[in-house]
Short mmCIF file of C-alpha atoms and ligand atoms in Angstrom, two decimals:
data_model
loop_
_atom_site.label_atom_id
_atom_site.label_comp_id
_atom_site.label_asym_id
_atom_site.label_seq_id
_atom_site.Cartn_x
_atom_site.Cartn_y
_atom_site.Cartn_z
CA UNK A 1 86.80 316.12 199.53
CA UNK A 2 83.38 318.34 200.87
CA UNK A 3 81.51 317.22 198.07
CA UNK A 4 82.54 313.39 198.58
CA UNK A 5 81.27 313.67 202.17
CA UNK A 6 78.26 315.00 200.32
CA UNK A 7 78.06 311.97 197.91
CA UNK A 8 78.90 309.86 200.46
CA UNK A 9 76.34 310.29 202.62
CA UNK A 10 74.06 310.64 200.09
CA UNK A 11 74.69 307.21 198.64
CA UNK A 12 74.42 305.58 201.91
CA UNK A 13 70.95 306.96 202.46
CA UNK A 14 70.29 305.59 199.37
CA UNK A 15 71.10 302.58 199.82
CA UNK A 16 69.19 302.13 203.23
CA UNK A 17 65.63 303.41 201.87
CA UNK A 18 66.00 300.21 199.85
CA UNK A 19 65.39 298.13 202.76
CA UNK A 20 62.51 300.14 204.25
CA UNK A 21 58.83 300.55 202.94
CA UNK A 22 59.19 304.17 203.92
CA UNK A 23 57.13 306.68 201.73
CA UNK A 24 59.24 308.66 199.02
CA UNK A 25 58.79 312.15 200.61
CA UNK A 26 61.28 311.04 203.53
CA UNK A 27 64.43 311.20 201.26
CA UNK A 28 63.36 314.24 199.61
CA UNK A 29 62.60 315.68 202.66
CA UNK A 30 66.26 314.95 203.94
CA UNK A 31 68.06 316.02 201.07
CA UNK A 32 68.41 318.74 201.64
CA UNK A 33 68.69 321.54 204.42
CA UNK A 34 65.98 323.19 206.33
CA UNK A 35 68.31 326.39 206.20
CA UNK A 36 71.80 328.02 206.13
CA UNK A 37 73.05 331.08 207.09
CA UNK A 38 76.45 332.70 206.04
CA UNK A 39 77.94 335.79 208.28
CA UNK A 40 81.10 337.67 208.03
CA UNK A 41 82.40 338.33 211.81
CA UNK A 42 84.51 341.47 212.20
CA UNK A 43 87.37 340.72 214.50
CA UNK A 44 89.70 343.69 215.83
CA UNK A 45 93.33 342.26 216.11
CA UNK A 46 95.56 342.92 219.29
CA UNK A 47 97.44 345.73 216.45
CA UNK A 48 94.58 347.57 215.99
CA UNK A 49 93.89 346.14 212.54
CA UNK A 50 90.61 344.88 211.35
CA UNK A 51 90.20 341.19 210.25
CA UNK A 52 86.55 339.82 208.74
CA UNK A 53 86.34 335.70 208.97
CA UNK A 54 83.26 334.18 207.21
CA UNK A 55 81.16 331.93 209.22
CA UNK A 56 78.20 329.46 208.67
CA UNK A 57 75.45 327.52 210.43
CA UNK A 58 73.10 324.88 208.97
CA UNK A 59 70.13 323.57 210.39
CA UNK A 60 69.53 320.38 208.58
CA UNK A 61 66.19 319.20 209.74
CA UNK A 62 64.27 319.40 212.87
CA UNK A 63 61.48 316.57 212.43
CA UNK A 64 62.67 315.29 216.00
CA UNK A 65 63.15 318.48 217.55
CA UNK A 66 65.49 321.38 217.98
CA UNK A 67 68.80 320.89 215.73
CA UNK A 68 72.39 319.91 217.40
CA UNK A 69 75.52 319.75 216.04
CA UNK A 70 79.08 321.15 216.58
CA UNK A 71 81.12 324.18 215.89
CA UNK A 72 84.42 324.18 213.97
CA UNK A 73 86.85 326.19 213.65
CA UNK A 74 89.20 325.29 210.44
CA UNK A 75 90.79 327.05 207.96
CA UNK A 76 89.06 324.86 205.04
CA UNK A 77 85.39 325.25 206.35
CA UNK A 78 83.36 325.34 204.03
CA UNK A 79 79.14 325.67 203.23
CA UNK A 80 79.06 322.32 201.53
CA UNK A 81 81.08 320.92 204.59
CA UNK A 82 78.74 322.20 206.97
CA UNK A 83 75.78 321.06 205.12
CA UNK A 84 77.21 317.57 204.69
CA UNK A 85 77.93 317.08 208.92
CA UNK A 86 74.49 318.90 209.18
CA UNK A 87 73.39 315.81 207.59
CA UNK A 88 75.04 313.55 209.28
CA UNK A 89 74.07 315.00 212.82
CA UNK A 90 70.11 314.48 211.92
CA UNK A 91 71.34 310.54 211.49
CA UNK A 92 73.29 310.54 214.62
CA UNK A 93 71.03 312.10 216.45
CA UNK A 94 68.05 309.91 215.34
CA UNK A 95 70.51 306.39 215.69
CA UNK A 96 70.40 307.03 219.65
CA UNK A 97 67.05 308.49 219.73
CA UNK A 98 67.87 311.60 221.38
CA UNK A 99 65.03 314.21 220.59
CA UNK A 100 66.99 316.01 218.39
CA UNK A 101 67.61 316.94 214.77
CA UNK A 102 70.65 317.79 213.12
CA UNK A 103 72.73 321.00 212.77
CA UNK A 104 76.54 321.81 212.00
CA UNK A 105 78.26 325.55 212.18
CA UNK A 106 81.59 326.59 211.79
CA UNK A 107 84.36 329.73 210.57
CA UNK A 108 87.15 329.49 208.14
CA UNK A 109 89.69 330.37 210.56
CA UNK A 110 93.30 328.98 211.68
CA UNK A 111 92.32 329.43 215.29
CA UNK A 112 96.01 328.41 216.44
CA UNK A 113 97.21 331.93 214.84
CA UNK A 114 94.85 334.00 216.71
CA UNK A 115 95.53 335.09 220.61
CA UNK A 116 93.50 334.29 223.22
CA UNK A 117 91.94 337.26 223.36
CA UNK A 118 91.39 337.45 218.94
CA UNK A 119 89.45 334.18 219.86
CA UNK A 120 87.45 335.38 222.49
CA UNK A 121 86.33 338.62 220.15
CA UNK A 122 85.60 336.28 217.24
CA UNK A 123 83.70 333.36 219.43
CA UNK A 124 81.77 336.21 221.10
CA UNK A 125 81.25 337.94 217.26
CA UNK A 126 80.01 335.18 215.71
CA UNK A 127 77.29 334.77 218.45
CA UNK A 128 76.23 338.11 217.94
CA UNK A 129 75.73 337.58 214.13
CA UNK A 130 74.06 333.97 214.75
CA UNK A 131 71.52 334.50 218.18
CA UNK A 132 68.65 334.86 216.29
CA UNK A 133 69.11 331.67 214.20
CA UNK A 134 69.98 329.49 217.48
CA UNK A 135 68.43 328.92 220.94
CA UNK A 136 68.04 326.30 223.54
CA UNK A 137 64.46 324.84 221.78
CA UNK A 138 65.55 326.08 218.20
CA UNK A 139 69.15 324.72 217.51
CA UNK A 140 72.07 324.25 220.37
CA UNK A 141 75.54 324.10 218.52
CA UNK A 142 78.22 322.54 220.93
CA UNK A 143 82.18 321.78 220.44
CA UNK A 144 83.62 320.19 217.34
CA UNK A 145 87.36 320.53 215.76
CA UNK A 146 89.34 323.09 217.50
CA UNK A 147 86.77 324.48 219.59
CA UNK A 148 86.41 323.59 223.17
CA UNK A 149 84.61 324.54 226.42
CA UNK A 150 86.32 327.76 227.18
CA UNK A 151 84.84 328.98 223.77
CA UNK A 152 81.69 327.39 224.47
CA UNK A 153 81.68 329.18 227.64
CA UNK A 154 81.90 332.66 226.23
CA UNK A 155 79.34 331.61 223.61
CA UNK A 156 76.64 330.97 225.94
CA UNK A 157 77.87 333.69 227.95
CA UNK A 158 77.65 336.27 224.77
CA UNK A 159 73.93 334.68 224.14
CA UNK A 160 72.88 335.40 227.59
CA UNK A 161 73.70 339.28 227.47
CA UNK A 162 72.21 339.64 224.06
CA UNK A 163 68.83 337.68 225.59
CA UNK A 164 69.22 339.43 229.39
CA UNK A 165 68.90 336.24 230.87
CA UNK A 166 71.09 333.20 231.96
CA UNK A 167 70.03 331.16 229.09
CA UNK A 168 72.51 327.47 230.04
CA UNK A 169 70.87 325.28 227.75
CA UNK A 170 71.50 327.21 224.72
CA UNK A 171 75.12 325.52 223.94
CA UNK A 172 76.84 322.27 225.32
CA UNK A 173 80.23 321.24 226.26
CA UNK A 174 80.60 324.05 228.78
CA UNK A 175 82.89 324.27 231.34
CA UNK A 176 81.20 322.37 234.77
CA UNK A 177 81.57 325.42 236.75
CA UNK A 178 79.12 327.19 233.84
CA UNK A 179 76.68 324.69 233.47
CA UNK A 180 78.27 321.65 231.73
CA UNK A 181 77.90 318.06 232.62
CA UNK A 182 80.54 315.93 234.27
CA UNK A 183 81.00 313.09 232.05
CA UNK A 184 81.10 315.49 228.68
CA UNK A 185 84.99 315.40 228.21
CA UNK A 186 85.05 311.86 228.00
CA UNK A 187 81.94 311.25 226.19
CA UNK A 188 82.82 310.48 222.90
CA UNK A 189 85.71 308.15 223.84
CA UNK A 190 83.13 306.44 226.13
CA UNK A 191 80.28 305.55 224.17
CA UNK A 192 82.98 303.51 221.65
CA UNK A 193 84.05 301.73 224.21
CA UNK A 194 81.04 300.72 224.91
CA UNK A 195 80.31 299.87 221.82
CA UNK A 196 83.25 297.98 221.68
CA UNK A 197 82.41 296.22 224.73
CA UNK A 198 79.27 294.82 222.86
CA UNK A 199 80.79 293.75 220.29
CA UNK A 200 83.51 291.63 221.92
CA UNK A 201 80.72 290.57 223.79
CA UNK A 202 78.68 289.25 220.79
CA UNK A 203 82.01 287.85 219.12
CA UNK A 204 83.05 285.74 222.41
CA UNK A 205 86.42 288.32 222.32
CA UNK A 206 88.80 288.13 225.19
CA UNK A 207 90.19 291.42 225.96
CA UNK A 208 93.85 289.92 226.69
CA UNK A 209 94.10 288.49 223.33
CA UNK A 210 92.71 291.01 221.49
CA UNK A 211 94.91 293.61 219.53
CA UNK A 212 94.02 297.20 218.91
CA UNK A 213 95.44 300.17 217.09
CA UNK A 214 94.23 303.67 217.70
CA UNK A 215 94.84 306.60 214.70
CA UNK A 216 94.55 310.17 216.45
CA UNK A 217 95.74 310.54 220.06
CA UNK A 218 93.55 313.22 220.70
CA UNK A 219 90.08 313.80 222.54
CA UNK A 220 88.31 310.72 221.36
CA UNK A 221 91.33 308.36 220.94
CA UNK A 222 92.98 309.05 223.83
CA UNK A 223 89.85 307.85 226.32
CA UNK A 224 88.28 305.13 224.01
CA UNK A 225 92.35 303.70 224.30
CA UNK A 226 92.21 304.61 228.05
CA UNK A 227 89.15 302.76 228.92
CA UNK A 228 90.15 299.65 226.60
CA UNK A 229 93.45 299.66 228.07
CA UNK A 230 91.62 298.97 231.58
CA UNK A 231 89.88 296.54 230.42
CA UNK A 232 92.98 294.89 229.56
CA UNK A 233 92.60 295.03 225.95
CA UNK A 234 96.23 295.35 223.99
CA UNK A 235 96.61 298.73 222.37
CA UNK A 236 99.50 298.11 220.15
CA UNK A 237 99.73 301.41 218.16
CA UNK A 238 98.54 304.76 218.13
CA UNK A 239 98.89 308.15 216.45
CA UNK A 240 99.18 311.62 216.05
CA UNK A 241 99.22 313.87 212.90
CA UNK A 242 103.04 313.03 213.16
CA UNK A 243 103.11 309.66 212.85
CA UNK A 244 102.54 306.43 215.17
CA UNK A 245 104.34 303.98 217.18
CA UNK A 246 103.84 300.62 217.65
CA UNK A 247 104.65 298.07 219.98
CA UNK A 248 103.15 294.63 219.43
CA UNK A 249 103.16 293.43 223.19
CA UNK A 250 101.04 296.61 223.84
CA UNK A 251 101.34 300.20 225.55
CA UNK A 252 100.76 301.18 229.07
CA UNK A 253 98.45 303.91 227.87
CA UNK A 254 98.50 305.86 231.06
CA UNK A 255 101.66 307.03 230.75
CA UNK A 256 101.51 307.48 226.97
CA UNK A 257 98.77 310.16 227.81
CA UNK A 258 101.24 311.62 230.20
CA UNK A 259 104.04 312.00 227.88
CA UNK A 260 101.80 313.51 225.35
CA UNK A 261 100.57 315.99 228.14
CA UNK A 262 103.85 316.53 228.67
CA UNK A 263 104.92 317.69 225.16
CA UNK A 264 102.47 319.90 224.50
CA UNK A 265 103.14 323.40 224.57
CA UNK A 266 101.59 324.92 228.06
CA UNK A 267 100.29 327.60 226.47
CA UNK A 268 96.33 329.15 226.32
CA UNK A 269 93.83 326.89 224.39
CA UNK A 270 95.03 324.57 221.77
CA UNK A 271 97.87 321.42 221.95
CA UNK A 272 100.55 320.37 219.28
CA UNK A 273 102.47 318.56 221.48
CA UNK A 274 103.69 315.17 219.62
CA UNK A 275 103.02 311.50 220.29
CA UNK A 276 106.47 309.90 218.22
CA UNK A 277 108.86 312.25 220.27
CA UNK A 278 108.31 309.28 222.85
CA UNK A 279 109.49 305.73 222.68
CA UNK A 280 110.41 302.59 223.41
CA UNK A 281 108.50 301.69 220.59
CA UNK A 282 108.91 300.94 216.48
CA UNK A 283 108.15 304.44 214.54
CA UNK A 284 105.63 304.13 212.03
CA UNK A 285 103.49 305.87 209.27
CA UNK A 286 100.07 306.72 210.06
CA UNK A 287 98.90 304.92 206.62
CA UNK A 288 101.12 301.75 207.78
CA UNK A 289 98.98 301.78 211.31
CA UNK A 290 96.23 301.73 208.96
CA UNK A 291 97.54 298.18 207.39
CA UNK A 292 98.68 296.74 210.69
CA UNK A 293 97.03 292.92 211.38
CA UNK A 294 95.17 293.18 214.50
CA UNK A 295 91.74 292.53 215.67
CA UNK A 296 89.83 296.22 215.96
CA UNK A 297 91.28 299.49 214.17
CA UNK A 298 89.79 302.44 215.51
CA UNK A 299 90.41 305.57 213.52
CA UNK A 300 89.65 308.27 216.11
CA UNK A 301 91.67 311.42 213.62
CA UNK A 302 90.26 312.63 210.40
CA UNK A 303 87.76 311.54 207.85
CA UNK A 304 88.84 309.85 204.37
CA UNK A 305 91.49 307.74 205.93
CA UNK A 306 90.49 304.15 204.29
CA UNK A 307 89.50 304.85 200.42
CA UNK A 308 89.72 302.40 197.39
CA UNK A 309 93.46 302.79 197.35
CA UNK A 310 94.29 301.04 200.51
CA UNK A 311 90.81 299.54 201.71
CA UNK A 312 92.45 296.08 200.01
CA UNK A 313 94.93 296.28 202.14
CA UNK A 314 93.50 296.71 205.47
CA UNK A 315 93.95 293.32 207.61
CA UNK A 316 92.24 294.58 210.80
CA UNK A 317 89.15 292.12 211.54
CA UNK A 318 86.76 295.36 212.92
CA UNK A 319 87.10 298.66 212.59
CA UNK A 320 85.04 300.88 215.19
CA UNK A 321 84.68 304.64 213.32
CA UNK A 322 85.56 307.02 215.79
CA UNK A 323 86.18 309.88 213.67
CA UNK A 324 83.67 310.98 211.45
CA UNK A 325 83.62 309.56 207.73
CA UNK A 326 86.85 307.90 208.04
CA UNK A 327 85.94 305.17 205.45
CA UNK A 328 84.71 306.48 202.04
CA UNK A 329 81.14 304.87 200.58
CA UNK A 330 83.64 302.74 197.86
CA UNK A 331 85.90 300.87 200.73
CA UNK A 332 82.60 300.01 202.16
CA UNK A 333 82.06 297.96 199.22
CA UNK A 334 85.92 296.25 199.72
CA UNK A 335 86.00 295.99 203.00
CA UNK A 336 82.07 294.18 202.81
CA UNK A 337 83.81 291.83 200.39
CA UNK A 338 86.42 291.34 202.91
CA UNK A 339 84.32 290.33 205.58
CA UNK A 340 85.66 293.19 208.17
CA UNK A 341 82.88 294.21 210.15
CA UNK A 342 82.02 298.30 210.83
CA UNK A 343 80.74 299.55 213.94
CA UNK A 344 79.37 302.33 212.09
CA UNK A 345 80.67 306.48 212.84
CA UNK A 346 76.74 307.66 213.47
CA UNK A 347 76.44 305.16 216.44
CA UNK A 348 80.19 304.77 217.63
CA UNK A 349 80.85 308.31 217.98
CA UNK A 350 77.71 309.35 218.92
CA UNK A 351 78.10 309.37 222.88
CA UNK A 352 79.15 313.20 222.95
CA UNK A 353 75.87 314.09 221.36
CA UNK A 354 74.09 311.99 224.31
CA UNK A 355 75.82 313.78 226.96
CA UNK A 356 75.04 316.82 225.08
CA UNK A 357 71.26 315.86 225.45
CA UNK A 358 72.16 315.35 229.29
CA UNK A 359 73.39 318.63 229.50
CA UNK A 360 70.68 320.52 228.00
CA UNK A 361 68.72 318.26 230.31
CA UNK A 362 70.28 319.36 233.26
CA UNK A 363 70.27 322.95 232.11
CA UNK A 364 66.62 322.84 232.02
CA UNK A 365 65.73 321.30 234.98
CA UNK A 366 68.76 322.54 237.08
CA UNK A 367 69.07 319.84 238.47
CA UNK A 368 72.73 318.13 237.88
CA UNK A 369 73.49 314.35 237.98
CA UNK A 370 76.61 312.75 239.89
CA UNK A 371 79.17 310.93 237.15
CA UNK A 372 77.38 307.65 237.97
CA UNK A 373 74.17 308.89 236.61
CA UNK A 374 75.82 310.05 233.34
CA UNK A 375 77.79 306.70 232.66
CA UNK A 376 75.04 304.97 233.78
CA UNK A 377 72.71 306.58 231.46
CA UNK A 378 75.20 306.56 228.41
CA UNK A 379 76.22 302.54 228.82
CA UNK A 380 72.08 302.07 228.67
CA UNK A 381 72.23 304.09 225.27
CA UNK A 382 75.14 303.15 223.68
CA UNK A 383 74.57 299.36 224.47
CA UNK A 384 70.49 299.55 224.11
CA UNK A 385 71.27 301.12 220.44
CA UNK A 386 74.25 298.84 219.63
CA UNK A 387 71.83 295.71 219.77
CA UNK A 388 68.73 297.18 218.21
CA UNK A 389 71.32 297.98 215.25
CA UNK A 390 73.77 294.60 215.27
CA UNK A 391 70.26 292.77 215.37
CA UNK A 392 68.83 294.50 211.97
CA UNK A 393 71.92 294.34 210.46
CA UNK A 394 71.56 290.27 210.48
CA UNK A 395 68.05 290.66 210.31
CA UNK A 396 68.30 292.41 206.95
CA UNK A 397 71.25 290.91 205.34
CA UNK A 398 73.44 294.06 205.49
CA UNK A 399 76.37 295.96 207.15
CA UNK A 400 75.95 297.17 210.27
CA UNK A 401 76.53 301.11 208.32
CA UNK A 402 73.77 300.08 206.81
CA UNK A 403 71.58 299.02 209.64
CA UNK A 404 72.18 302.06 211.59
CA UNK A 405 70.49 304.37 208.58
CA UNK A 406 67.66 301.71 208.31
CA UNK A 407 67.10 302.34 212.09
CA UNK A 408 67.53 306.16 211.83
CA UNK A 409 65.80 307.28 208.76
CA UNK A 410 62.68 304.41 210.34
CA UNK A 411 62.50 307.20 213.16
CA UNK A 412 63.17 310.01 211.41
CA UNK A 413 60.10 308.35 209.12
CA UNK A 414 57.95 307.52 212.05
CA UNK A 415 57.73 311.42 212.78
CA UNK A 416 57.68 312.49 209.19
CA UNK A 417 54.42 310.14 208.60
CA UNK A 418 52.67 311.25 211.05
CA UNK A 419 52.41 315.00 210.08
CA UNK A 420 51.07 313.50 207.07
CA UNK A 421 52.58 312.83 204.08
CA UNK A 422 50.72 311.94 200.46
CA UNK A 423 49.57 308.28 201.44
CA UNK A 424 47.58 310.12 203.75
CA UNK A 425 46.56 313.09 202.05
CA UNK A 426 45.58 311.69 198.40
CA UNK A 427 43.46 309.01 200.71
CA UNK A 428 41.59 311.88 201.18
CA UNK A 429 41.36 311.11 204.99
CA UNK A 430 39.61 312.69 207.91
P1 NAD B 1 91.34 316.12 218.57
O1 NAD B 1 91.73 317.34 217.81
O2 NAD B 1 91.31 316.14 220.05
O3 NAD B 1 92.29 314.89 218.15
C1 NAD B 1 92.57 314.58 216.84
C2 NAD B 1 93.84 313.74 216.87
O4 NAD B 1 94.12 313.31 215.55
C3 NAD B 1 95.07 314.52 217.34
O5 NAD B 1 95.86 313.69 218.17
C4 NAD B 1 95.83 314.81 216.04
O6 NAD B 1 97.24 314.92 216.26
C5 NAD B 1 95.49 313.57 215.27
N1 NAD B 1 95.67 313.73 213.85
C6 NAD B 1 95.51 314.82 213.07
N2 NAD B 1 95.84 314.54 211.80
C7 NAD B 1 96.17 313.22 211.78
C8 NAD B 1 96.59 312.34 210.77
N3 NAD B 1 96.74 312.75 209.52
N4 NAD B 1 96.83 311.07 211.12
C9 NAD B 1 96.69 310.65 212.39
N5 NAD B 1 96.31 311.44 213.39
C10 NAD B 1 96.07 312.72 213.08
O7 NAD B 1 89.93 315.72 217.95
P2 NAD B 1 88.82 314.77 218.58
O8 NAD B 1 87.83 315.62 219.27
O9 NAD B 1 89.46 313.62 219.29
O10 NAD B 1 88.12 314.26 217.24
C11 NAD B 1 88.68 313.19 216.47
C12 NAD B 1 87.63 312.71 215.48
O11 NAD B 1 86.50 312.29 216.21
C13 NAD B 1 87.12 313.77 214.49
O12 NAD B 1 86.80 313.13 213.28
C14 NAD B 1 85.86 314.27 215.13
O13 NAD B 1 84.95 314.80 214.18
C15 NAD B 1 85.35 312.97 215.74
N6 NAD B 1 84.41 313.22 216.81
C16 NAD B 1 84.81 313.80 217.97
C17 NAD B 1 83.86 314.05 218.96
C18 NAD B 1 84.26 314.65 220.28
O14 NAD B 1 83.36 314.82 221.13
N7 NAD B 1 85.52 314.94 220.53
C19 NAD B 1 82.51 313.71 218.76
C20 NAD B 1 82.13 313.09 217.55
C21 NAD B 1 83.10 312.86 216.59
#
């Protein structure tokens, strides 16, 4: 699965270069990592005992500036994982134009076994092993799967007693009360809903007619259904990693988020609290939400969900990627053939990296905006970026996947030409 990511990604690229005249250094350049490091953090458990974890972080390239990308914590973390969502951070970042590169970090750990405390020792150890690799104009890592702003709290906290100064801007998705931005929690939910608002814009949709169905009730799929929902869009089904529900006159999604607040266990850090416990509603499979006929699927859960076995059978008319690589690089191809349009993961999910930049912002300047300012700022993104891209991709005859790594690699390009590259240095040019 890490090397298909790999492939993946990889093929896409490919495929874009084809419809620029960019010079042939670019791709090399980008194919691979600037660097990786691999530690080994020591954690003391609460019985004494002494447990070593093994822990990574890859900066992919920094042509645009300082490297960003998330933390995870997951039992099947991996180098080549990393290096693949390092990749794919240098695109994301580039697609919205933040002044960023691309990074990814993360430790093979089941962080729901640990205590509160084992995690604080372990989020604190790692940032021992890691401070001279990172820094707040060298690479800021921020949350990602199963780590969240209490552990990005003690992170930046850790860094700023190794450095002897308050150093803010080192890490995002803080808590607010240490120097995170309000807006942040929502972000990533946010900027797909905007990007679903221009599309049904383009497409002449009307919200009240328009079906949706939401896979992964968590973070990002709970507010991009939330803000939808207001809108008055029809969110039919949704899902956890225990299965879905549907109900084809629509949810009041409101109180779905309070009855999955509700189930979860009120204990420290992490949630397992399920989604099909509550109903009214028809109890489904997460693969058969997948197949269900309505206008805009958004898988918000895991990546690898639509492959060549069931991207045939997918009846949706859009799909806007929440998660990251939820369609594999061979339903692209089927799904192309099938006419369903892709609002593509490195632009729709890309609004928590933009409130990232506004926190680092903010952290440098100390100055801190109202909410306003942040939505405000994010709808100019997401919507500015969301044209630029939809335009290309009719301009150019492709997908709008394709489109968005036309527009980011032409950036990433832009940068890489003008350090020089061999059309200007075989030209022998002063
Ligand atoms: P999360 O852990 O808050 O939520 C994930 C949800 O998916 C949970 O409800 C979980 O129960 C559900 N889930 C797990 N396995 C599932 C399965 N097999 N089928 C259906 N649902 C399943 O995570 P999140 O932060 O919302 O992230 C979701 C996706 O969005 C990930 O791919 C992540 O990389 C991507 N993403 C998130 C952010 C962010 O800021 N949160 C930013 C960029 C990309």
């Amino acid at each position: 699965m890490k090397t298909n990511l790999f492939d993946d990604a990889m093929r896409r690229l490919d495929t874009a270069i084809k419809h620029t005249d960019l010079n042939e250094e670019i791709a090399l350049r980008v194919g691979t990592p600037k660097s990786c490091l691999e530690v080994s953090v020591p954690v003391r458990r609460d019985d004494g005992s002494l447990s070593f974890f093994r822990g990574y972080r890859v900066r992919h390239d920094d042509t645009r500036g300082p490297t960003k990308g998330g933390l995870r914590y997951h039992p099947s973390v991996t180098l080549d994982e990393v290096k693949s969502l390092a990749f794919w951070m240098t695109f994301k970042c580039a697609v919205v134009g933040v002044p960023f590169g691309g990074a990814k970090g993360g430790i093979s750990v089941d962080a729901k076994s640990l205590s509160p405390m084992e995690l604080e020792r372990l989020s604190r150890g790692y940032i021992r092993l890691v401070a001279d690799f990172i820094g707040p104009d060298v690479d800021i890592p921020a949350p990602d799967m199963y780590t969240n702003e209490r552990i990005m709290g003690w992170m930046m906290d850790e860094y700023s007693t190794i450095r002897r100064q308050h150093v803010p801007a080192v890490i995002t998705g803080k808590p607010v009360s240490m120097g995170g931005s309000v807006g942040r929690a929502d972000a990533t939910g946010r900027g797909a809903y905007y990007c679903a608002r221009e599309l049904a814009g383009k497409l002449g949709m009307d919200p009240a007619a328009t079906t949706i169905a939401v896979q992964g009730f968590g973070n990002a799929g709970q507010h991009v259904a939330r803000l939808l929902h207001k809108d008055g869009y029809r969110i039919v089904a949704v899902s956890d990693s225990q299965g879905a529900i549907y109900r084809p006159e629509g949810f009041d999604i409101p109180s779905l988020i309070r009855t999955k607040e509700e189930t979860r266990h009120v204990q420290a850090v992490y949630c397992d609290g399920a989604l099909c416990h509550s109903s009214n509603a028809a109890n489904m499979t997460n693969a058969e939400l997948l197949e269900l006929d309505v206008d805009i699927l958004i898988p918000a859960a895991l990546e690898n969900q639509i492959t060549a076995e069931n991207a045939a059978r997918i009846k949706a008319r859009h799909i806007i990627e929440v998660a990251n690589g939820p369609i594999s690089s061979e339903a692209d191809e089927i799904l192309n053939a099938n006419n369903i349009g892709v609002v593509p993961d490195i632009l729709a999910n890309a609004g928590g990296v933009t409130v990232s930049y506004f926190e680092w912002l903010q952290n440098r300047s100390g100055q801190y905006w109202e909410l306003q300012e942040v939505h405000q700022k994010l709808q100019a993104i997401m919507a500015r970026e969301f044209h630029r891209i939809y335009d290309l991709h009719l301009a150019i005859g492709t997908d709008m996947r394709t489109a968005a790594y036309v527009h980011a690699i032409k950036r990433i390009g832009e940068t890489m030409e003008a350090k020089g590259t061999r059309a200007y240095f075989a030209n022998g040019s002063r």
